[in-house]
Short mmCIF file of C-alpha atoms in Angstrom, two decimals:
data_model
loop_
_atom_site.label_atom_id
_atom_site.label_comp_id
_atom_site.label_asym_id
_atom_site.label_seq_id
_atom_site.Cartn_x
_atom_site.Cartn_y
_atom_site.Cartn_z
CA MET A 1 -17.33 14.56 -29.62
CA VAL A 2 -16.21 13.47 -33.09
CA GLY A 3 -18.13 16.15 -34.90
CA ILE A 4 -16.73 19.16 -33.08
CA THR A 5 -13.17 17.92 -33.14
CA GLN A 6 -13.19 17.15 -36.79
CA LEU A 7 -14.76 20.56 -37.48
CA MET A 8 -11.78 22.54 -36.26
CA GLU A 9 -9.35 20.18 -37.96
CA ASP A 10 -10.67 21.53 -41.20
CA LYS A 11 -7.99 23.92 -42.56
CA VAL A 12 -10.47 26.21 -44.26
CA LEU A 13 -12.42 26.64 -41.08
CA MET A 14 -9.22 27.24 -39.12
CA ALA A 15 -8.09 29.83 -41.60
CA PHE A 16 -11.50 31.54 -41.52
CA ALA A 17 -11.37 31.51 -37.71
CA SER A 18 -7.94 33.15 -37.76
CA TYR A 19 -8.79 35.88 -40.19
CA ALA A 20 -12.19 36.59 -38.79
CA THR A 21 -10.73 36.98 -35.33
CA ILE A 22 -8.06 39.39 -36.62
CA VAL A 23 -10.60 41.59 -38.59
CA LEU A 24 -13.01 41.59 -35.54
CA SER A 25 -10.16 42.55 -33.19
CA LYS A 26 -9.33 45.39 -35.56
CA MET A 27 -13.02 46.48 -35.51
CA MET A 28 -12.97 46.35 -31.65
CA PHE A 29 -9.95 48.57 -31.64
CA MET A 30 -12.17 51.33 -33.17
CA SER A 31 -14.07 51.49 -29.82
CA THR A 32 -10.85 52.20 -27.89
CA ALA A 33 -9.84 54.77 -30.55
CA THR A 34 -13.17 56.53 -30.08
CA SER A 35 -12.71 56.52 -26.27
CA PHE A 36 -9.16 57.82 -26.71
CA TYR A 37 -10.20 60.78 -28.78
CA ARG A 38 -13.19 61.52 -26.58
CA LEU A 39 -10.95 61.64 -23.46
CA THR A 40 -7.97 63.50 -25.00
CA ARG A 41 -10.13 66.10 -26.80
CA LYS A 42 -12.71 66.20 -24.02
CA VAL A 43 -15.66 65.71 -26.34
CA PHE A 44 -18.64 63.81 -24.82
CA VAL A 45 -22.16 62.99 -25.73
CA ASN A 46 -23.51 61.79 -22.28
CA PRO A 47 -23.68 64.26 -19.43
CA GLU A 48 -22.51 61.52 -16.89
CA ASP A 49 -19.28 61.03 -18.93
CA CYS A 50 -17.91 64.46 -18.24
CA ALA A 51 -19.33 64.94 -14.73
CA SER A 52 -15.81 64.72 -13.27
CA PHE A 53 -14.64 67.75 -15.33
CA GLY A 54 -17.05 70.18 -13.70
CA LYS A 55 -20.63 70.75 -12.58
CA GLY A 56 -23.70 72.33 -14.21
CA GLU A 57 -23.01 74.92 -16.97
CA ASN A 58 -19.23 74.15 -16.71
CA ALA A 59 -19.70 70.61 -17.77
CA LYS A 60 -22.06 71.34 -20.71
CA LYS A 61 -19.26 72.81 -22.80
CA TYR A 62 -17.82 69.26 -23.13
CA LEU A 63 -21.07 68.00 -24.67
CA ARG A 64 -20.11 68.70 -28.29
CA VAL A 65 -19.44 67.21 -31.68
CA ASP A 66 -15.83 66.81 -32.87
CA ASP A 67 -14.73 66.06 -36.43
CA THR A 68 -12.06 63.54 -35.54
CA VAL A 69 -14.43 61.61 -33.12
CA GLU A 70 -17.15 61.56 -35.77
CA ARG A 71 -14.66 60.31 -38.34
CA VAL A 72 -13.59 57.35 -36.18
CA ARG A 73 -17.32 56.59 -35.48
CA ARG A 74 -18.02 56.55 -39.21
CA ALA A 75 -15.05 54.27 -39.86
CA HIS A 76 -16.45 51.94 -37.01
CA LEU A 77 -19.89 51.89 -38.54
CA ASN A 78 -18.53 51.15 -41.98
CA ASP A 79 -16.60 48.22 -40.50
CA LEU A 80 -19.66 46.91 -38.89
CA GLU A 81 -21.64 47.15 -42.16
CA ASN A 82 -18.96 45.18 -44.00
CA ILE A 83 -17.64 42.79 -41.56
CA VAL A 84 -21.06 41.41 -40.66
CA PRO A 85 -21.77 40.13 -44.20
CA PHE A 86 -18.15 38.78 -44.32
CA LEU A 87 -18.72 36.90 -41.11
CA GLY A 88 -21.99 35.40 -42.10
CA ILE A 89 -21.19 34.62 -45.75
CA GLY A 90 -17.57 33.72 -44.95
CA LEU A 91 -18.59 31.12 -42.34
CA LEU A 92 -21.15 29.49 -44.56
CA TYR A 93 -18.69 29.61 -47.52
CA SER A 94 -16.03 27.88 -45.31
CA LEU A 95 -18.48 25.08 -44.57
CA SER A 96 -19.30 24.61 -48.23
CA GLY A 97 -15.97 22.89 -48.96
CA PRO A 98 -14.08 25.43 -51.06
CA ASP A 99 -10.58 24.95 -52.35
CA LEU A 100 -8.14 25.90 -49.47
CA SER A 101 -5.91 28.23 -51.43
CA THR A 102 -8.89 30.04 -53.02
CA ALA A 103 -10.54 30.42 -49.56
CA ILE A 104 -7.32 31.76 -47.97
CA LEU A 105 -6.84 34.23 -50.88
CA HIS A 106 -10.42 35.59 -50.23
CA PHE A 107 -9.85 35.92 -46.43
CA ARG A 108 -6.42 37.64 -46.92
CA VAL A 109 -7.60 40.16 -49.46
CA PHE A 110 -10.65 41.06 -47.29
CA VAL A 111 -8.62 41.55 -44.06
CA GLY A 112 -5.96 43.52 -46.01
CA ALA A 113 -8.64 45.72 -47.65
CA ARG A 114 -10.39 46.45 -44.38
CA ILE A 115 -7.07 47.44 -42.60
CA TYR A 116 -6.16 49.67 -45.53
CA HIS A 117 -9.71 51.15 -45.41
CA THR A 118 -9.19 52.08 -41.78
CA ILE A 119 -5.88 53.66 -42.41
CA ALA A 120 -7.27 55.55 -45.36
CA TYR A 121 -10.25 56.76 -43.35
CA LEU A 122 -8.35 57.87 -40.22
CA LEU A 123 -5.27 59.59 -41.72
CA PRO A 124 -7.14 60.49 -44.07
CA LEU A 125 -5.63 59.49 -47.38
CA PRO A 126 -6.95 61.28 -50.51
CA GLN A 127 -9.68 59.49 -52.51
CA PRO A 128 -9.96 57.04 -54.25
CA ASN A 129 -7.86 55.16 -51.62
CA ARG A 130 -10.71 54.57 -49.27
CA ALA A 131 -13.25 53.87 -52.04
CA LEU A 132 -10.91 51.32 -53.62
CA ALA A 133 -10.30 49.59 -50.29
CA PHE A 134 -14.08 49.51 -49.64
CA PHE A 135 -14.89 47.99 -53.08
CA VAL A 136 -12.11 45.34 -52.81
CA GLY A 137 -13.56 44.14 -49.51
CA TYR A 138 -17.08 44.33 -51.01
CA GLY A 139 -16.02 42.25 -54.04
CA VAL A 140 -14.43 39.47 -51.93
CA THR A 141 -17.73 39.03 -50.05
CA ILE A 142 -19.83 39.17 -53.23
CA SER A 143 -17.46 36.50 -54.68
CA MET A 144 -18.01 34.21 -51.69
CA ALA A 145 -21.78 34.82 -51.78
CA TYR A 146 -21.79 33.93 -55.49
CA ARG A 147 -19.92 30.69 -54.89
CA LEU A 148 -22.38 29.80 -52.07
CA LEU A 149 -25.46 30.54 -54.10
CA THR A 150 -24.27 28.67 -57.25
CA SER A 151 -23.03 25.55 -55.39
CA ARG A 152 -25.48 25.23 -52.48
CA LEU A 153 -28.69 26.97 -53.34
CA TYR A 154 -31.60 25.40 -51.55
CA LEU A 155 -34.71 27.71 -51.32
CA MET B 1 -27.22 13.45 -40.35
CA VAL B 2 -24.48 12.38 -37.87
CA GLY B 3 -22.49 15.59 -38.09
CA ILE B 4 -25.30 17.95 -37.27
CA THR B 5 -26.77 15.98 -34.43
CA GLN B 6 -23.38 15.42 -32.79
CA LEU B 7 -22.67 19.19 -33.16
CA MET B 8 -25.53 20.30 -30.90
CA GLU B 9 -24.83 17.52 -28.44
CA ASP B 10 -21.62 19.40 -27.62
CA LYS B 11 -22.09 21.18 -24.25
CA VAL B 12 -19.89 24.17 -25.13
CA LEU B 13 -21.89 24.85 -28.31
CA MET B 14 -25.18 24.38 -26.43
CA ALA B 15 -24.06 26.87 -23.81
CA PHE B 16 -22.84 29.35 -26.52
CA ALA B 17 -26.23 28.98 -28.18
CA SER B 18 -28.09 29.73 -24.99
CA TYR B 19 -26.07 32.74 -23.97
CA ALA B 20 -25.75 34.16 -27.51
CA THR B 21 -29.59 33.89 -27.82
CA ILE B 22 -30.06 35.62 -24.52
CA VAL B 23 -27.77 38.53 -25.36
CA LEU B 24 -29.21 38.91 -28.85
CA SER B 25 -32.72 38.98 -27.43
CA LYS B 26 -31.63 41.71 -25.07
CA MET B 27 -30.19 43.60 -28.03
CA MET B 28 -33.49 43.26 -29.98
CA PHE B 29 -35.32 44.61 -26.96
CA MET B 30 -33.51 47.95 -27.58
CA SER B 31 -35.58 48.28 -30.89
CA THR B 32 -38.81 48.10 -28.96
CA ALA B 33 -37.45 50.50 -26.34
CA THR B 34 -36.65 53.05 -29.08
CA SER B 35 -40.16 52.56 -30.58
CA PHE B 36 -41.76 52.96 -27.15
CA TYR B 37 -39.92 56.25 -26.48
CA ARG B 38 -40.58 57.58 -29.96
CA LEU B 39 -44.35 56.86 -29.57
CA THR B 40 -44.85 58.04 -25.96
CA ARG B 41 -42.70 61.18 -26.44
CA LYS B 42 -43.93 61.81 -30.03
CA VAL B 43 -40.42 62.15 -31.50
CA PHE B 44 -40.04 61.00 -35.01
CA VAL B 45 -37.44 61.09 -37.76
CA ASN B 46 -39.59 60.02 -40.77
CA PRO B 47 -42.40 62.19 -41.92
CA GLU B 48 -44.62 59.15 -42.74
CA ASP B 49 -44.27 57.98 -39.10
CA CYS B 50 -46.21 60.91 -37.58
CA ALA B 51 -48.67 61.42 -40.46
CA SER B 52 -51.54 60.31 -38.19
CA PHE B 53 -50.82 63.08 -35.72
CA GLY B 54 -51.50 65.87 -38.09
CA LYS B 55 -50.95 67.21 -41.56
CA GLY B 56 -48.41 69.70 -43.10
CA GLU B 57 -46.85 72.17 -40.63
CA ASN B 58 -48.68 70.58 -37.75
CA ALA B 59 -46.85 67.25 -38.34
CA LYS B 60 -43.42 68.78 -38.66
CA LYS B 61 -43.22 69.67 -34.98
CA TYR B 62 -42.91 65.99 -34.23
CA LEU B 63 -39.78 65.62 -36.43
CA ARG B 64 -37.17 66.37 -33.74
CA VAL B 65 -34.39 64.98 -31.74
CA ASP B 66 -34.95 63.77 -28.14
CA ASP B 67 -32.26 63.12 -25.56
CA THR B 68 -33.74 59.96 -24.20
CA VAL B 69 -34.45 58.43 -27.69
CA GLU B 70 -30.85 59.23 -28.76
CA ARG B 71 -29.60 57.58 -25.55
CA VAL B 72 -31.37 54.38 -26.31
CA ARG B 73 -30.09 54.47 -29.90
CA ARG B 74 -26.50 54.96 -28.63
CA ALA B 75 -26.93 51.97 -26.27
CA HIS B 76 -28.31 49.95 -29.19
CA LEU B 77 -25.34 50.80 -31.45
CA ASN B 78 -22.86 50.06 -28.65
CA ASP B 79 -24.53 46.66 -28.27
CA LEU B 80 -24.16 45.96 -31.94
CA GLU B 81 -20.50 47.00 -31.90
CA ASN B 82 -19.73 44.67 -29.05
CA ILE B 83 -22.05 41.69 -29.68
CA VAL B 84 -21.00 41.17 -33.23
CA PRO B 85 -17.38 40.40 -32.25
CA PHE B 86 -18.72 38.22 -29.37
CA LEU B 87 -20.86 36.23 -31.80
CA GLY B 88 -18.14 35.64 -34.37
CA ILE B 89 -15.25 35.08 -32.07
CA GLY B 90 -17.44 33.13 -29.52
CA LEU B 91 -18.73 30.71 -32.11
CA LEU B 92 -15.28 29.95 -33.46
CA TYR B 93 -13.91 29.70 -29.87
CA SER B 94 -16.75 27.25 -29.02
CA LEU B 95 -15.73 25.06 -31.97
CA SER B 96 -12.11 25.09 -30.90
CA GLY B 97 -12.67 22.65 -28.10
CA PRO B 98 -12.20 24.86 -24.94
CA ASP B 99 -12.67 23.59 -21.39
CA LEU B 100 -16.45 23.59 -20.63
CA SER B 101 -16.28 25.54 -17.33
CA THR B 102 -13.86 28.13 -18.76
CA ALA B 103 -16.14 28.64 -21.76
CA ILE B 104 -19.26 29.06 -19.67
CA LEU B 105 -17.46 31.54 -17.35
CA HIS B 106 -16.54 33.60 -20.42
CA PHE B 107 -20.22 33.54 -21.71
CA ARG B 108 -21.73 34.32 -18.33
CA VAL B 109 -19.44 37.30 -17.60
CA PHE B 110 -20.02 38.70 -21.10
CA VAL B 111 -23.79 38.49 -20.89
CA GLY B 112 -23.80 39.90 -17.35
CA ALA B 113 -21.61 42.76 -18.35
CA ARG B 114 -23.77 43.68 -21.41
CA ILE B 115 -26.97 43.63 -19.30
CA TYR B 116 -25.25 45.80 -16.75
CA HIS B 117 -24.01 48.13 -19.48
CA THR B 118 -27.57 48.67 -20.74
CA ILE B 119 -28.94 49.34 -17.20
CA ALA B 120 -26.04 51.77 -16.57
CA TYR B 121 -26.63 53.49 -19.95
CA LEU B 122 -30.42 53.89 -19.67
CA LEU B 123 -30.91 54.92 -16.03
CA PRO B 124 -28.16 56.38 -16.26
CA LEU B 125 -25.74 55.35 -13.56
CA PRO B 126 -22.79 57.63 -12.82
CA GLN B 127 -19.49 56.73 -14.42
CA PRO B 128 -17.45 54.53 -14.20
CA ASN B 129 -20.35 52.00 -14.10
CA ARG B 130 -20.88 51.95 -17.85
CA ALA B 131 -17.23 52.15 -18.72
CA LEU B 132 -16.46 49.24 -16.42
CA ALA B 133 -19.31 47.11 -17.91
CA PHE B 134 -17.98 47.97 -21.38
CA PHE B 135 -14.36 46.97 -20.57
CA VAL B 136 -15.44 43.72 -18.80
CA GLY B 137 -17.32 42.58 -21.97
CA TYR B 138 -14.56 43.82 -24.14
CA GLY B 139 -12.01 41.79 -22.04
CA VAL B 140 -14.02 38.59 -22.39
CA THR B 141 -13.99 38.86 -26.18
CA ILE B 142 -10.26 39.56 -26.27
CA SER B 143 -9.67 36.60 -24.00
CA MET B 144 -11.53 34.26 -26.41
CA ALA B 145 -9.79 35.85 -29.37
CA TYR B 146 -6.31 35.34 -27.71
CA ARG B 147 -7.20 31.65 -27.04
CA LEU B 148 -8.37 31.14 -30.64
CA LEU B 149 -5.21 32.87 -32.18
CA THR B 150 -2.80 30.96 -29.92
CA SER B 151 -4.36 27.57 -30.31
CA ARG B 152 -5.62 27.51 -33.97
CA LEU B 153 -3.66 30.11 -35.86
CA TYR B 154 -3.57 29.20 -39.57
CA LEU B 155 -2.87 32.12 -41.88
CA MET C 1 -13.12 15.65 -43.58
CA VAL C 2 -16.31 13.77 -42.81
CA GLY C 3 -17.61 16.42 -40.39
CA ILE C 4 -17.44 19.36 -42.68
CA THR C 5 -18.81 17.50 -45.63
CA GLN C 6 -21.72 16.08 -43.74
CA LEU C 7 -22.50 19.51 -42.30
CA MET C 8 -23.38 21.09 -45.60
CA GLU C 9 -25.37 18.13 -46.74
CA ASP C 10 -27.81 19.02 -44.06
CA LYS C 11 -30.82 20.61 -45.87
CA VAL C 12 -31.73 23.04 -43.08
CA LEU C 13 -28.17 24.38 -43.02
CA MET C 14 -28.14 24.67 -46.84
CA ALA C 15 -31.45 26.55 -46.76
CA PHE C 16 -30.17 28.89 -43.95
CA ALA C 17 -26.97 29.40 -46.00
CA SER C 18 -29.04 30.43 -49.04
CA TYR C 19 -31.49 32.76 -47.28
CA ALA C 20 -28.75 34.32 -45.05
CA THR C 21 -26.60 35.05 -48.18
CA ILE C 22 -29.57 36.64 -49.89
CA VAL C 23 -30.50 38.84 -46.98
CA LEU C 24 -26.92 39.86 -46.43
CA SER C 25 -26.46 40.68 -50.11
CA LYS C 26 -29.61 42.86 -49.86
CA MET C 27 -28.02 44.62 -46.81
CA MET C 28 -24.74 45.17 -48.80
CA PHE C 29 -26.76 46.77 -51.53
CA MET C 30 -27.67 49.54 -49.06
CA SER C 31 -23.95 50.69 -49.09
CA THR C 32 -24.05 51.07 -52.86
CA ALA C 33 -27.35 52.93 -52.65
CA THR C 34 -25.82 55.34 -50.09
CA SER C 35 -22.83 55.95 -52.43
CA PHE C 36 -25.14 56.37 -55.37
CA TYR C 37 -27.24 59.09 -53.64
CA ARG C 38 -24.11 60.83 -52.30
CA LEU C 39 -22.59 61.04 -55.74
CA THR C 40 -25.72 62.03 -57.71
CA ARG C 41 -26.83 64.50 -55.12
CA LYS C 42 -23.30 65.70 -54.33
CA VAL C 43 -23.81 65.30 -50.55
CA PHE C 44 -20.67 64.31 -48.56
CA VAL C 45 -19.52 64.09 -45.06
CA ASN C 46 -15.74 63.72 -45.48
CA PRO C 47 -13.87 66.70 -47.00
CA GLU C 48 -11.56 64.33 -48.99
CA ASP C 49 -14.58 62.80 -50.75
CA CYS C 50 -15.59 66.02 -52.57
CA ALA C 51 -12.02 67.27 -53.14
CA SER C 52 -12.37 66.68 -56.89
CA PHE C 53 -15.48 68.98 -57.09
CA GLY C 54 -13.54 72.11 -55.99
CA LYS C 55 -11.09 73.50 -53.50
CA GLY C 56 -11.39 75.45 -50.24
CA GLU C 57 -14.73 77.24 -49.62
CA ASN C 58 -16.06 75.93 -52.94
CA ALA C 59 -15.81 72.30 -51.66
CA LYS C 60 -17.45 72.98 -48.30
CA LYS C 61 -20.85 73.46 -49.78
CA TYR C 62 -20.97 69.72 -50.56
CA LEU C 63 -20.47 68.85 -46.90
CA ARG C 64 -24.09 68.75 -45.92
CA VAL C 65 -26.95 66.47 -44.79
CA ASP C 66 -29.53 65.28 -47.27
CA ASP C 67 -32.95 63.76 -46.35
CA THR C 68 -32.66 60.93 -48.86
CA VAL C 69 -29.15 59.91 -47.96
CA GLU C 70 -30.11 59.91 -44.23
CA ARG C 71 -33.08 57.71 -45.06
CA VAL C 72 -30.93 55.13 -46.79
CA ARG C 73 -28.53 55.17 -43.87
CA ARG C 74 -31.38 54.64 -41.37
CA ALA C 75 -32.69 51.73 -43.44
CA HIS C 76 -29.14 50.31 -43.55
CA LEU C 77 -28.76 50.57 -39.75
CA ASN C 78 -32.14 48.99 -39.19
CA ASP C 79 -31.06 46.17 -41.39
CA LEU C 80 -27.91 45.70 -39.35
CA GLU C 81 -29.84 45.75 -36.12
CA ASN C 82 -32.22 43.04 -37.34
CA ILE C 83 -30.06 40.89 -39.50
CA VAL C 84 -27.37 40.35 -36.92
CA PRO C 85 -29.75 38.64 -34.45
CA PHE C 86 -31.25 36.59 -37.43
CA LEU C 87 -27.74 35.40 -38.40
CA GLY C 88 -26.73 34.43 -34.90
CA ILE C 89 -29.98 32.90 -33.67
CA GLY C 90 -30.77 31.45 -37.16
CA LEU C 91 -27.45 29.64 -37.49
CA LEU C 92 -27.82 28.07 -33.97
CA TYR C 93 -31.44 27.22 -34.65
CA SER C 94 -30.34 25.51 -37.86
CA LEU C 95 -27.92 23.38 -35.97
CA SER C 96 -30.49 22.44 -33.24
CA GLY C 97 -32.18 19.99 -35.64
CA PRO C 98 -35.57 21.79 -36.51
CA ASP C 99 -38.18 20.45 -38.91
CA LEU C 100 -37.05 21.27 -42.44
CA SER C 101 -40.33 22.87 -43.59
CA THR C 102 -40.74 24.82 -40.36
CA ALA C 103 -37.20 26.18 -40.67
CA ILE C 104 -37.63 27.14 -44.35
CA LEU C 105 -40.87 28.89 -43.49
CA HIS C 106 -39.05 30.96 -40.88
CA PHE C 107 -36.25 31.88 -43.27
CA ARG C 108 -38.66 32.74 -46.12
CA VAL C 109 -40.87 35.03 -44.01
CA PHE C 110 -37.90 36.79 -42.51
CA VAL C 111 -36.13 37.47 -45.86
CA GLY C 112 -39.47 38.60 -47.38
CA ALA C 113 -40.26 40.85 -44.43
CA ARG C 114 -36.79 42.53 -44.70
CA ILE C 115 -37.07 43.07 -48.43
CA TYR C 116 -40.49 44.62 -47.93
CA HIS C 117 -39.14 46.72 -45.03
CA THR C 118 -36.50 48.20 -47.33
CA ILE C 119 -39.06 48.97 -50.06
CA ALA C 120 -41.39 50.57 -47.53
CA TYR C 121 -38.56 52.64 -46.08
CA LEU C 122 -37.10 53.87 -49.36
CA LEU C 123 -40.18 54.73 -51.41
CA PRO C 124 -41.57 55.52 -48.70
CA LEU C 125 -44.85 53.64 -48.27
CA PRO C 126 -47.27 55.11 -45.67
CA GLN C 127 -47.19 53.55 -42.21
CA PRO C 128 -48.02 50.96 -40.98
CA ASN C 129 -46.31 49.13 -43.96
CA ARG C 130 -42.76 49.53 -42.51
CA ALA C 131 -43.74 48.92 -38.92
CA LEU C 132 -45.54 45.63 -39.96
CA ALA C 133 -42.57 44.53 -42.03
CA PHE C 134 -40.29 45.27 -39.02
CA PHE C 135 -42.44 43.25 -36.55
CA VAL C 136 -42.89 40.28 -38.87
CA GLY C 137 -39.09 39.94 -39.21
CA TYR C 138 -38.80 40.56 -35.44
CA GLY C 139 -41.35 37.83 -34.67
CA VAL C 140 -39.54 35.23 -36.83
CA THR C 141 -36.33 35.82 -34.96
CA ILE C 142 -38.06 35.65 -31.55
CA SER C 143 -39.77 32.45 -32.64
CA MET C 144 -36.42 30.86 -33.49
CA ALA C 145 -34.91 32.15 -30.17
CA TYR C 146 -37.86 30.69 -28.34
CA ARG C 147 -37.39 27.21 -29.92
CA LEU C 148 -33.61 27.35 -29.19
CA LEU C 149 -34.10 28.31 -25.55
CA THR C 150 -36.81 25.79 -24.83
CA SER C 151 -35.09 22.83 -26.62
CA ARG C 152 -31.39 23.37 -25.94
CA LEU C 153 -31.06 25.60 -22.83
CA TYR C 154 -27.74 25.01 -21.13
CA LEU C 155 -26.72 27.80 -18.76
#
């Protein structure tokens, strides 16, 4: 198993694995945040979810839309839209033999920007806090994509 | 091409590839389920999709929201939110040299939990069936993330 | 670092990296398209986003739903639902040692189908343009999944 063992000895890939795991765990936390707000505010979208709160007409009042829950869901979807390109492009970028310190700088800035984006979305902070966090993360991914396409293009 | 060939000789990676492909195919099935319900129930969201059913005002009646279609779409989005972390963390976990039987146990439980989650969402089964399926899958991903971060942390 | 270097010398993986980066960049473009339409049409979903356009009741009129913005968002979500399986299955397929020209054919058709899908969604083109683009991309992913499961199944 030389190939596999060597692979994870690579420092860039180890760093990518660490930062990707952190940012994915942060994204998974959004699911529990949604559940938390749904339960504490009693806001549900599926009839079976609020069956224990009452029957018939009594249960229907819990089937509603809540601003805070929708805000968490939008933050979650925005994470998904941005972390998926980071995962795909970041993994391939890590395999393309970049400079270690440059790669780590990319990963750190991305993870920091996404954590700040979540804070700015959920508090919420006034704009342009969230917009800036979004574009910093976006820029990091574009920078890795640019490096990949210029160094390893094979169409 | 020694590196590549060796890589897919690794049993953990082969197992990950098999389970990831199965769970992604299951997720892709949700797209066809949405199309099926949209067509059989004549529920559309884009005017061009129901143009063949009639013109002008006659077509507008098909542009509506349907409970069953929305249910399938929520199940699909929940899949996406949970399978993306599994893919990212699971791939890196597979490369980190885990014990084969432990790794396969993780993959099996995750795939089983997600299939059960879909069944519980679509039938629907009474709670806490769906919640339990969700948290089992969630726990598997967290367990792999924990192993990655404790064995290969490099920040 | 033999393992890593060898890995990206592999032509199939280089081709996958190029096409995956292109299709992910296209998906990221959807975020900027949404922002563009939100700003030019003054359609917002978060109160803090339109705070600069006015205060109190005056700002609330910008918190609305717009057909064009929703169309871009649906195209973006459809991208996410289809590009995630392509990334996961495509990467594992690339590692399974497929024939180079077959692999490149798969990647090219997928990327072409997704670009056509976006054009057909945003213009919009009459059906079945978008449906065909969707099913071509879907078929490519299923074809790679089939090859993976028949050649490397390990459960």
